[in-house]
Short mmCIF file of C-alpha atoms in Angstrom, two decimals:
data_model
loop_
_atom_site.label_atom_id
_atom_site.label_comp_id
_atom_site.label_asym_id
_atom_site.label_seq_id
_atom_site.Cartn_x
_atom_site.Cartn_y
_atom_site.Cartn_z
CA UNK A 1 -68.31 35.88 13.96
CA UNK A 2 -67.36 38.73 16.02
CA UNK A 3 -67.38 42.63 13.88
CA UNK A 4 -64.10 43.27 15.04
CA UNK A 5 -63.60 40.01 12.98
CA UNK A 6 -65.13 40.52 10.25
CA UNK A 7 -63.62 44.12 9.62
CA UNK A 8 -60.14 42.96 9.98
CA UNK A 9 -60.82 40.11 7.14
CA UNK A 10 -61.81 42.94 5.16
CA UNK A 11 -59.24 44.98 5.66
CA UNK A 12 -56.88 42.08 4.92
CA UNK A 13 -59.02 41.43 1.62
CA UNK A 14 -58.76 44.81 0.96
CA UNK A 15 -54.93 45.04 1.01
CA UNK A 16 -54.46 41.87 -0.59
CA UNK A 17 -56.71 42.86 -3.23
CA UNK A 18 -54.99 46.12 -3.30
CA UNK A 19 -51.68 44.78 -3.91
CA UNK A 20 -52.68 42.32 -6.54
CA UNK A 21 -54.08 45.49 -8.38
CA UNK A 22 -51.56 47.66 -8.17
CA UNK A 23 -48.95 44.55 -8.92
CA UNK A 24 -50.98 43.84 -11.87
CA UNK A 25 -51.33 47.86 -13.56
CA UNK A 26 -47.61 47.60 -13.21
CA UNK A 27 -46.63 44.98 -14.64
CA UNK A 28 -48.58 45.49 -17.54
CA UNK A 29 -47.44 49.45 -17.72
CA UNK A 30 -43.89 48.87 -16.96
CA UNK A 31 -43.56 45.39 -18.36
CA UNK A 32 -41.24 42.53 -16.67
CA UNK A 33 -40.08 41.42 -20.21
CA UNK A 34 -36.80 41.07 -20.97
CA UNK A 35 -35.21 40.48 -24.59
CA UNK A 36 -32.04 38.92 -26.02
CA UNK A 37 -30.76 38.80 -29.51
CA UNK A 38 -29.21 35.68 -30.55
CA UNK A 39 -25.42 35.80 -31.27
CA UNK A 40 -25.31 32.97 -34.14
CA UNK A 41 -26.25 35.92 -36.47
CA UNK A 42 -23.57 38.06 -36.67
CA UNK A 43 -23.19 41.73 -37.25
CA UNK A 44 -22.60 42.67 -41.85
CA UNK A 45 -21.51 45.76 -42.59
CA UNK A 46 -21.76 46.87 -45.92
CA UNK A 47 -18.39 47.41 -45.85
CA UNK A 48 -18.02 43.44 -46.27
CA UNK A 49 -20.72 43.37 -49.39
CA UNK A 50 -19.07 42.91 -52.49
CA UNK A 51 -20.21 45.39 -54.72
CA UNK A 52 -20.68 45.16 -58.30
CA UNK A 53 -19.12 47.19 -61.15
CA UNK A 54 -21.92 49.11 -62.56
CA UNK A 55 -24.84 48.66 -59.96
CA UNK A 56 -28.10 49.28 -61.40
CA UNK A 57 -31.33 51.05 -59.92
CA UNK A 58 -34.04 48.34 -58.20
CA UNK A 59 -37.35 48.27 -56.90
CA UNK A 60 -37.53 46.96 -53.33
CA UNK A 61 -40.56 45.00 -51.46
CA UNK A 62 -40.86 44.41 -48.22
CA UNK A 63 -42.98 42.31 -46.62
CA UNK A 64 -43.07 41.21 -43.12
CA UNK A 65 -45.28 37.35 -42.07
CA UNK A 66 -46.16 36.07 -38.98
CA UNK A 67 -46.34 32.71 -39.33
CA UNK A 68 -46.39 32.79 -43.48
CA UNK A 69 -49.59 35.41 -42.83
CA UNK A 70 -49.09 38.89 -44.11
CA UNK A 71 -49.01 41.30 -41.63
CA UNK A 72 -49.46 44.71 -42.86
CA UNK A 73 -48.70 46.54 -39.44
CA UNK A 74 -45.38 45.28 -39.09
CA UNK A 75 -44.58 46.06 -42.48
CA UNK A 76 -45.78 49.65 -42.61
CA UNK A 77 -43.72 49.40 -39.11
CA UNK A 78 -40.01 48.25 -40.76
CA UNK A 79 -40.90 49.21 -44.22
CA UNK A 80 -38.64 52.23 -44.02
CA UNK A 81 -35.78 50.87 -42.17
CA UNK A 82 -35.08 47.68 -44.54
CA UNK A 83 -35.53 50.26 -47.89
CA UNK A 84 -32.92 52.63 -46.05
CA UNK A 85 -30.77 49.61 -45.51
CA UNK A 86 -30.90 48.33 -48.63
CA UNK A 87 -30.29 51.94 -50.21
CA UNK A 88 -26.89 52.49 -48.18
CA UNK A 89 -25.65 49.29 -49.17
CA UNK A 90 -23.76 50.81 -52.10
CA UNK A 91 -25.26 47.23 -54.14
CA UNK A 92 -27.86 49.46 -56.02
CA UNK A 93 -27.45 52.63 -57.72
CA UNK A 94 -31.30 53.98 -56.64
CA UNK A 95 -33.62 52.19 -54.87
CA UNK A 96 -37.58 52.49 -55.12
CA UNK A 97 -40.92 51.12 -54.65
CA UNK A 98 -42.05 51.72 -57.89
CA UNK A 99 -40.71 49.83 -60.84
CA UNK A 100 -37.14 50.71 -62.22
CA UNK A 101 -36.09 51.54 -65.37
CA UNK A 102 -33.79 48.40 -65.29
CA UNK A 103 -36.45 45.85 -64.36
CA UNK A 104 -34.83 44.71 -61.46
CA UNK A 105 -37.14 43.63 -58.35
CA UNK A 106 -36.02 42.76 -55.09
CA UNK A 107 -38.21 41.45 -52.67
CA UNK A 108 -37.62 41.44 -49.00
CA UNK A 109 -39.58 39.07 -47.13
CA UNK A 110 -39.61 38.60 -43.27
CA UNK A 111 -41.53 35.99 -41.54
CA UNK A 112 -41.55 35.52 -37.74
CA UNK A 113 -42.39 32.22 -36.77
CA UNK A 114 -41.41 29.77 -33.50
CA UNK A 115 -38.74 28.13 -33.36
CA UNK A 116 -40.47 25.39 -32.55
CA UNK A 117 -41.85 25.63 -36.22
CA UNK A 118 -40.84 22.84 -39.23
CA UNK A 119 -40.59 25.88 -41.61
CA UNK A 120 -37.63 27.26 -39.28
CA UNK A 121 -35.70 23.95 -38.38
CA UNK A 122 -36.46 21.85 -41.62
CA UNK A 123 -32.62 21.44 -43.29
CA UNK A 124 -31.55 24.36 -40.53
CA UNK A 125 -28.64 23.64 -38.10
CA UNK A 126 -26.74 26.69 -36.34
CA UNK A 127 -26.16 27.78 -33.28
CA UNK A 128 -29.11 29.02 -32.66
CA UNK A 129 -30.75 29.21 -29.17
CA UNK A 130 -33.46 26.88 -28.98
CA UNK A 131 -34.51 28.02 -25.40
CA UNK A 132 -37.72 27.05 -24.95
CA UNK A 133 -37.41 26.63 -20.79
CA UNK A 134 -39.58 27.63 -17.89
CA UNK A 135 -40.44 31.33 -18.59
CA UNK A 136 -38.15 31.98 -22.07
CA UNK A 137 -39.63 32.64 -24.95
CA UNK A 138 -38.09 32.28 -28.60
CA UNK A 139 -39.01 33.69 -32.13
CA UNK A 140 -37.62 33.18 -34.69
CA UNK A 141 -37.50 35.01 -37.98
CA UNK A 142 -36.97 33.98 -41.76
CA UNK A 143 -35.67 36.88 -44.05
CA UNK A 144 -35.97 35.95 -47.94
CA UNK A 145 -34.18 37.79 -50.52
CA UNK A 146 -35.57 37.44 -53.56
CA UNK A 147 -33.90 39.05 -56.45
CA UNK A 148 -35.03 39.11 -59.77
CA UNK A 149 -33.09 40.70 -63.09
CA UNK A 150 -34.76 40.55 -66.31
CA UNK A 151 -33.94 37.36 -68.60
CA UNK A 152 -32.08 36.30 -65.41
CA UNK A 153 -33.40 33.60 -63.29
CA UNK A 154 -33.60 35.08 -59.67
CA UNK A 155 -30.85 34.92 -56.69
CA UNK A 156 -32.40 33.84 -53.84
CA UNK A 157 -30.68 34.02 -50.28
CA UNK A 158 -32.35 32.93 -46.67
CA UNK A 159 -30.85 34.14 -43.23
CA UNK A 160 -32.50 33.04 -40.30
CA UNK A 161 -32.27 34.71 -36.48
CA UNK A 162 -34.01 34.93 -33.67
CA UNK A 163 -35.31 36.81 -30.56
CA UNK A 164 -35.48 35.27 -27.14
CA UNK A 165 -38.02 37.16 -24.25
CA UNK A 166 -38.02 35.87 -20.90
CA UNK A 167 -40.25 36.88 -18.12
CA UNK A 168 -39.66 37.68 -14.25
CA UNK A 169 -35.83 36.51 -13.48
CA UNK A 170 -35.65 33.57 -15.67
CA UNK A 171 -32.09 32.87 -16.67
CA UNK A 172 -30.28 35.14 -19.89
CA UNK A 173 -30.17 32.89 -22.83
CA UNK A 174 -26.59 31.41 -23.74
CA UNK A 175 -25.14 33.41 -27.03
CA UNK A 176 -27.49 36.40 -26.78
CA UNK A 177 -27.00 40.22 -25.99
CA UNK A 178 -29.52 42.30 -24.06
CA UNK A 179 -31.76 44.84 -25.89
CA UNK A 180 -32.70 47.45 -24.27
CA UNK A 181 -36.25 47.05 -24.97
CA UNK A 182 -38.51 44.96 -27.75
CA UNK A 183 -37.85 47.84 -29.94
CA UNK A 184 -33.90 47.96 -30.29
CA UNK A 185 -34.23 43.95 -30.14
CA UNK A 186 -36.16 44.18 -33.24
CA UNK A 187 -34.95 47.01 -35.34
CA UNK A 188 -31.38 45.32 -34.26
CA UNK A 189 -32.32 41.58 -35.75
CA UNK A 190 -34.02 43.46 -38.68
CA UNK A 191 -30.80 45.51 -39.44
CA UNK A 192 -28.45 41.87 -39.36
CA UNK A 193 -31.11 39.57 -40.61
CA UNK A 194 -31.31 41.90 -44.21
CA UNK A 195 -27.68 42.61 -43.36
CA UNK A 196 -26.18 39.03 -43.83
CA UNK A 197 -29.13 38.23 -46.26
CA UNK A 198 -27.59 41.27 -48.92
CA UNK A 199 -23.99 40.17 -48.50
CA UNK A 200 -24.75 36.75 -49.24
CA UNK A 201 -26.81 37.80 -52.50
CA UNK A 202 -23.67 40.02 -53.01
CA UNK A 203 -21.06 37.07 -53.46
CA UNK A 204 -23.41 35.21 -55.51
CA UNK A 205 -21.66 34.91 -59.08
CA UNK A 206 -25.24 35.14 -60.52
CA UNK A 207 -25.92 38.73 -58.86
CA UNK A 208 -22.91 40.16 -60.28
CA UNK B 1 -56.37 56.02 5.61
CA UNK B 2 -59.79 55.34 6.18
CA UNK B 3 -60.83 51.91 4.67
CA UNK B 4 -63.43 53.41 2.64
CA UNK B 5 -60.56 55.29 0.67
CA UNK B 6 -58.73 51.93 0.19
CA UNK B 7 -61.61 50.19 -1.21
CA UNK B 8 -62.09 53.29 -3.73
CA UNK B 9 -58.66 53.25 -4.55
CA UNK B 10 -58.55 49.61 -5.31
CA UNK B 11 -61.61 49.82 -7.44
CA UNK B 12 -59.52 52.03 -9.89
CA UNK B 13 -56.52 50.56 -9.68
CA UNK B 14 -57.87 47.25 -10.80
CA UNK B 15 -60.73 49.22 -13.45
CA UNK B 16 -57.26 50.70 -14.84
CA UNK B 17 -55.49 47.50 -15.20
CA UNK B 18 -58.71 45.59 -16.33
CA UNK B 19 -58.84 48.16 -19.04
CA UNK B 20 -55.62 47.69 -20.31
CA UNK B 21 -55.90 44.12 -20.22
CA UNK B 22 -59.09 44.11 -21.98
CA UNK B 23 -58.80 46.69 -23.87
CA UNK B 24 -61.85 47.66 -26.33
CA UNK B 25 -60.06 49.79 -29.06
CA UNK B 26 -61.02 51.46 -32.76
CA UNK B 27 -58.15 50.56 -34.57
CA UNK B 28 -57.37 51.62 -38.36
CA UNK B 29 -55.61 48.65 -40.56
CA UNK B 30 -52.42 49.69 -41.91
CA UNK B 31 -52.31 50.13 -45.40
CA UNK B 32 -52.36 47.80 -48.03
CA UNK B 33 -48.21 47.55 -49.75
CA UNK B 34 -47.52 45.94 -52.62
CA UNK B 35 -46.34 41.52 -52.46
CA UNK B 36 -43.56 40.23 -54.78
CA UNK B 37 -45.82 37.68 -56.11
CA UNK B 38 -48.98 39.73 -57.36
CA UNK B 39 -46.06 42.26 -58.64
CA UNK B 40 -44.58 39.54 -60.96
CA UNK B 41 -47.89 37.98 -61.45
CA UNK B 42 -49.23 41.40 -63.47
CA UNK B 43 -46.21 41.76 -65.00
CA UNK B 44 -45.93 38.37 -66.65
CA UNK B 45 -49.77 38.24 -67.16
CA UNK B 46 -49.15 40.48 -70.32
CA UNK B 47 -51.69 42.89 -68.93
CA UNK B 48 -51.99 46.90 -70.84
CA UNK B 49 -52.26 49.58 -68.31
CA UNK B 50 -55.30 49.93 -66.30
CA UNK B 51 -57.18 52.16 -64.75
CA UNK B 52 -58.87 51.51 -61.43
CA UNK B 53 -62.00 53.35 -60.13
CA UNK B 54 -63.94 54.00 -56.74
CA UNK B 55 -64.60 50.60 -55.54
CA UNK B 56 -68.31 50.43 -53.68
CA UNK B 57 -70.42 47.83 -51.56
CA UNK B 58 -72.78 45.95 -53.76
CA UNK B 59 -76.08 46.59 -53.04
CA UNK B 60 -77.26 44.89 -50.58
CA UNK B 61 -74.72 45.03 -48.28
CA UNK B 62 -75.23 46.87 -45.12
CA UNK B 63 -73.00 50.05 -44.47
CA UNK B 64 -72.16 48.68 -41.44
CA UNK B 65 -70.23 45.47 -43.26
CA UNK B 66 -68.39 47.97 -45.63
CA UNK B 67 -67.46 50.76 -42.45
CA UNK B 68 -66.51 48.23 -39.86
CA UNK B 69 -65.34 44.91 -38.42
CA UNK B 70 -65.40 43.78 -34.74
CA UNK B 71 -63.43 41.27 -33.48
CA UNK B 72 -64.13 40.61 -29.46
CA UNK B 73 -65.04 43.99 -28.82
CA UNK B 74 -61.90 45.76 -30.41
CA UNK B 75 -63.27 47.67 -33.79
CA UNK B 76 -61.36 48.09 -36.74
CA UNK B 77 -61.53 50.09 -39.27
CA UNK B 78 -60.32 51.06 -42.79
CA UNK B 79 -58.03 54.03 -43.13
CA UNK B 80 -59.52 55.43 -46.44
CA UNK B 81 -62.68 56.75 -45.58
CA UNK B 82 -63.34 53.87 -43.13
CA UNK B 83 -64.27 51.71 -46.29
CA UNK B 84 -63.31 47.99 -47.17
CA UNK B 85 -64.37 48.60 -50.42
CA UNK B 86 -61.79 51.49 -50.70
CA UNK B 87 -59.55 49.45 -48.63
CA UNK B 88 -59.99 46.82 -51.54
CA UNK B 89 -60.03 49.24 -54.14
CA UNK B 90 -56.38 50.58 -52.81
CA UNK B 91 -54.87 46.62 -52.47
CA UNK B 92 -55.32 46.61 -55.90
CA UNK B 93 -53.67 49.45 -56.81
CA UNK B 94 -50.96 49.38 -54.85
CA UNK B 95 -50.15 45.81 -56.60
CA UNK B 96 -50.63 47.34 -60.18
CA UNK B 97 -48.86 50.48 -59.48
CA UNK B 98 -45.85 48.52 -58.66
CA UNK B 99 -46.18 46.73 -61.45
CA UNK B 100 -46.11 50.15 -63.52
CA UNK B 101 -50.00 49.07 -64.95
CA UNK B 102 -51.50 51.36 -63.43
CA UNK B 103 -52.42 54.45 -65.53
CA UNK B 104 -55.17 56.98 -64.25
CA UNK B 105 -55.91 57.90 -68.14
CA UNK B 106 -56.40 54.46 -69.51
CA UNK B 107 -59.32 53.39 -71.35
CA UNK B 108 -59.29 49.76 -69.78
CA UNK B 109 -61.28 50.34 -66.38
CA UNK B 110 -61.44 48.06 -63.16
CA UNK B 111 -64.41 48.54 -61.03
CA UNK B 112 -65.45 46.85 -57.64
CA UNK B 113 -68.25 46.28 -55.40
CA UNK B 114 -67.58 44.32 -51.87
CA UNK B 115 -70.08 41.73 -51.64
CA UNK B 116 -68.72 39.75 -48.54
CA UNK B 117 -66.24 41.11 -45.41
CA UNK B 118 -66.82 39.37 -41.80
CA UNK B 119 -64.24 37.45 -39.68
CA UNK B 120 -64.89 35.52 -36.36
CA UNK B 121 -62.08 35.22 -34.06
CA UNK B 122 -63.28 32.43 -31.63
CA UNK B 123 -61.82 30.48 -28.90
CA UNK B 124 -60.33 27.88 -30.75
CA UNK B 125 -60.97 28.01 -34.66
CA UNK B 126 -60.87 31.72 -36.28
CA UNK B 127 -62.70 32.24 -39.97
CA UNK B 128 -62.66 35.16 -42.32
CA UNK B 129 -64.45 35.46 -46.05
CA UNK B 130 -63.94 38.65 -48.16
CA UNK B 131 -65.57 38.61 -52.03
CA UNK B 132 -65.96 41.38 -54.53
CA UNK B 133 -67.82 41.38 -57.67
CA UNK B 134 -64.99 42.74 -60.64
CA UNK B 135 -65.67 44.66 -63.34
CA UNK B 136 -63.50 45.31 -66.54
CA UNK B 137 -64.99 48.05 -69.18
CA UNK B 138 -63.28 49.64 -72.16
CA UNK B 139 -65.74 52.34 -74.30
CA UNK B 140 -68.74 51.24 -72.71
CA UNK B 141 -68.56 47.59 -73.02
CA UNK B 142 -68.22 45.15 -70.09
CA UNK B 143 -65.69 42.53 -70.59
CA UNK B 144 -65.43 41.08 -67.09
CA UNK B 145 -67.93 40.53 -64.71
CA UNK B 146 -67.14 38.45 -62.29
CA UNK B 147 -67.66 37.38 -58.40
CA UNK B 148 -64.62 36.27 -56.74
CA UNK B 149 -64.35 34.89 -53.14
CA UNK B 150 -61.30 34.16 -50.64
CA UNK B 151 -62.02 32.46 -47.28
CA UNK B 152 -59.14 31.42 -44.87
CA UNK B 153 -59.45 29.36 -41.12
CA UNK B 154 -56.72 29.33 -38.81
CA UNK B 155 -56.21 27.85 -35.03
CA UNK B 156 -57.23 30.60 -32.94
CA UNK B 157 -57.00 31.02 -29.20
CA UNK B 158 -58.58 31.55 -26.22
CA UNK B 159 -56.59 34.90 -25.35
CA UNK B 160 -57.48 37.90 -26.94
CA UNK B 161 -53.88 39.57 -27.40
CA UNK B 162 -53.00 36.14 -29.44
CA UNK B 163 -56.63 35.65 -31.30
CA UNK B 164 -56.84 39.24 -32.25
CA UNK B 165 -54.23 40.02 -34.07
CA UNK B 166 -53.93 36.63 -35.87
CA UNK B 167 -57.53 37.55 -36.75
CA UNK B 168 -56.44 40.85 -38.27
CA UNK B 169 -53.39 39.49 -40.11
CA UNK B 170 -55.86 36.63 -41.86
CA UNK B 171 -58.50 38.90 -42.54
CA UNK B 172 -56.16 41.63 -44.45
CA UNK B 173 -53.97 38.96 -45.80
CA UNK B 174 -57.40 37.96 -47.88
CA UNK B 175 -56.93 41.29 -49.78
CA UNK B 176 -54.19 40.02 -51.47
CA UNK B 177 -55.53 37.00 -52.19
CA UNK B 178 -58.47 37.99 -53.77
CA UNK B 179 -56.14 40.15 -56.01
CA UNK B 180 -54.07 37.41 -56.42
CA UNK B 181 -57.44 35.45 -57.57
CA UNK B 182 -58.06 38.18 -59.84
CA UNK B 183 -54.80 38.54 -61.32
CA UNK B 184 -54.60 34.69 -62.08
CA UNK B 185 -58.04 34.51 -63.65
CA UNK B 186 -57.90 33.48 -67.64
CA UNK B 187 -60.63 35.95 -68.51
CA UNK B 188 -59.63 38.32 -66.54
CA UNK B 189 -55.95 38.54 -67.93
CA UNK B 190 -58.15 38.21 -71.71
CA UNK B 191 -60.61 41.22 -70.76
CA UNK B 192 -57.14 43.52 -69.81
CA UNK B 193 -55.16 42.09 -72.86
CA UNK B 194 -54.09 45.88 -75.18
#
């Protein structure tokens, strides 16, 4: 093998080797993820909630799952938005984590799980997205709305939803808008996940 | 540019994205919030108020099992005085303050000492075991004295940014449960009757 040879090869590694680095940093600083928020759950403004005649003060928890696990992260992460949410609904006269003076508990809980899951297609037909193809990737989420009054037996209410990510220049997702980035996607299906669950616990004869 | 400044670029490059791939991190648990189910399970347990105290390793334990916990390489830590006994000590609370049974100036005391903390994130099968010997006193006299234990196995994965946090999430989630175990035990609930 000739040096002149052998020097170009390397040079040619080199570059190659190069490229692939640099590719890589990238794409793992800039990220080549792109996320869609399904359309089957709509938009609720409290506007829509029907709101009782006297509301009384609650205590809210919120919990967020992954997979039916805790996850304290993510709930130290939402924590504040879902309390603010459920504070401006106009359904509560005060809102608190500690207990108040009416008894009245109502837990949030939000558990992200795939799609793919029994726990989030057992009894469950909407229009979903259930895009599972070449580089799309789909999670869903479970909100539970547990409320619970004293000498009342609780209201619960379940809204499901979902987040699609697809890598590189895979195709968009049918009934889905474009987030600006996994943050917006999130706090976005939060806000109409807890949205739709609270209006639906607001029409409920026994929650009035 | 000379190849020599290629190479040495390429070196960092890649170092910098190996780094961030890898990653080898200290990382401080979130705190421990309050679950509907422990809330409602020490309210209907007919429970007085209680008060909690500084929760400690039992002796025995190594330092190291009460101030840290690896999992591949990343570190993690708890955020009250890098302590799992505090971090224990504060799971508790937080469920019995939300409850409303928790009352600094009571004379029905909960103590704690961490006897077990350690999780394993392997390739395919992940484990975690926390236990905690529990104490209930009131004037002096122990009521409750008990060991509890909560273990929990899950699929793990080969990939770190999946196995990782899935280890986290099991490993804190057993902080509830042990509270959960507490809550639910029969002499327990009889040791913090009023």
């Amino acid at each position: 093998m000739s040096i002149e040879f052998t020097v170009s090869l390397r040079r040619r590694w080199t570059r190659v080797l190069g490229v692939a680095a640099m590719g890589l940093a990238a794409m793992v600083m800039a990220g080549c993820a792109s996320h869609y928020i399904d359309g089957a759950t709509k938009e609720v403004n409290a506007s829509t909630f029907k709101k009782p005649a006297a509301p009384a003060p609650v205590q809210v928890l919120f919990e967020f799952e992954t997979k039916g696990v805790s996850n304290t992260r993510a709930t130290d992460a939402l924590k504040k938005q879902v309390v603010e949410q459920v504070r401006t609904s106009g359904l509560f006269s005060a809102t608190d984590e500690k207990p108040a003076a009416s008894g009245a508990l109502l837990g949030i809980k939000l558990n992200n799980v795939p799609m793919s899951d029994d726990a989030f297609s057992k009894g469950f037909a909407t229009g979903l997205t259930f895009g599972l193809a070449g580089s799309q990737v789909s999670d869903g989420y479970i909100c539970t709305v547990n409320y619970v009054a004293p000498g009342k037996e609780p209201v619960v209410k379940v809204v499901r939803h979902a987040i699609h990510t697809t890598l590189g220049a895979a195709a968009t997702p049918g009934n889905s808008t474009k987030a600006k980035d996994i943050n917006e996607a999130v706090n976005t299906m939060v806000r109409q996940i807890v949205g739709n669950a609270l209006n639906d616990l607001s029409h409920d004869p026994a929650f009035n | 540019m000379s190849l020599s400044k290629i190479r040495g670029l390429v070196l960092v490059v890649a170092a910098a994205g190996f780094s961030l791939l890898t990653g080898c991190a200290q990382v401080k648990l979130a705190p421990p919030s309050a679950s509907i189910e422990n809330v409602q399970l020490a309210k209907s347990s007919g429970m007085g108020p209680v008060a909690v105290e500084p929760f400690v390793p039992a002796a025995g334990v190594p330092k190291s099992v009460d101030q840290a916990l690896s999992i591949r390489s990343n570190t993690f830590f708890s955020p009250y005085d890098s302590s799992f006994s505090k971090y224990l000590q504060e799971a508790l609370s937080v469920e019995l303050r939300a409850a409303g049974l928790l009352e600094s100036k009571s004379g029905t005391v909960i103590g704690g000492q961490l006897t077990k903390s350690a999780v394993e994130a392997g390739a395919s099968q992940g484990t975690a075991t926390l236990g905690a010997r529990f104490k209930v006193s009131r004037g002096g006299n122990i009521l409750y004295d008990r060991e509890l234990v909560e273990n929990d196995g899950w699929e793990s994965s080969f990939v770190g940014a999946i196995a990782i946090p899935a280890a986290v999430n099991h490993y804190t989630a057993l902080y509830r449960r042990l509270v959960e175990r507490l809550l639910k035990d029969e002499a327990f609930r009889a040791a913090v009757k009023p």
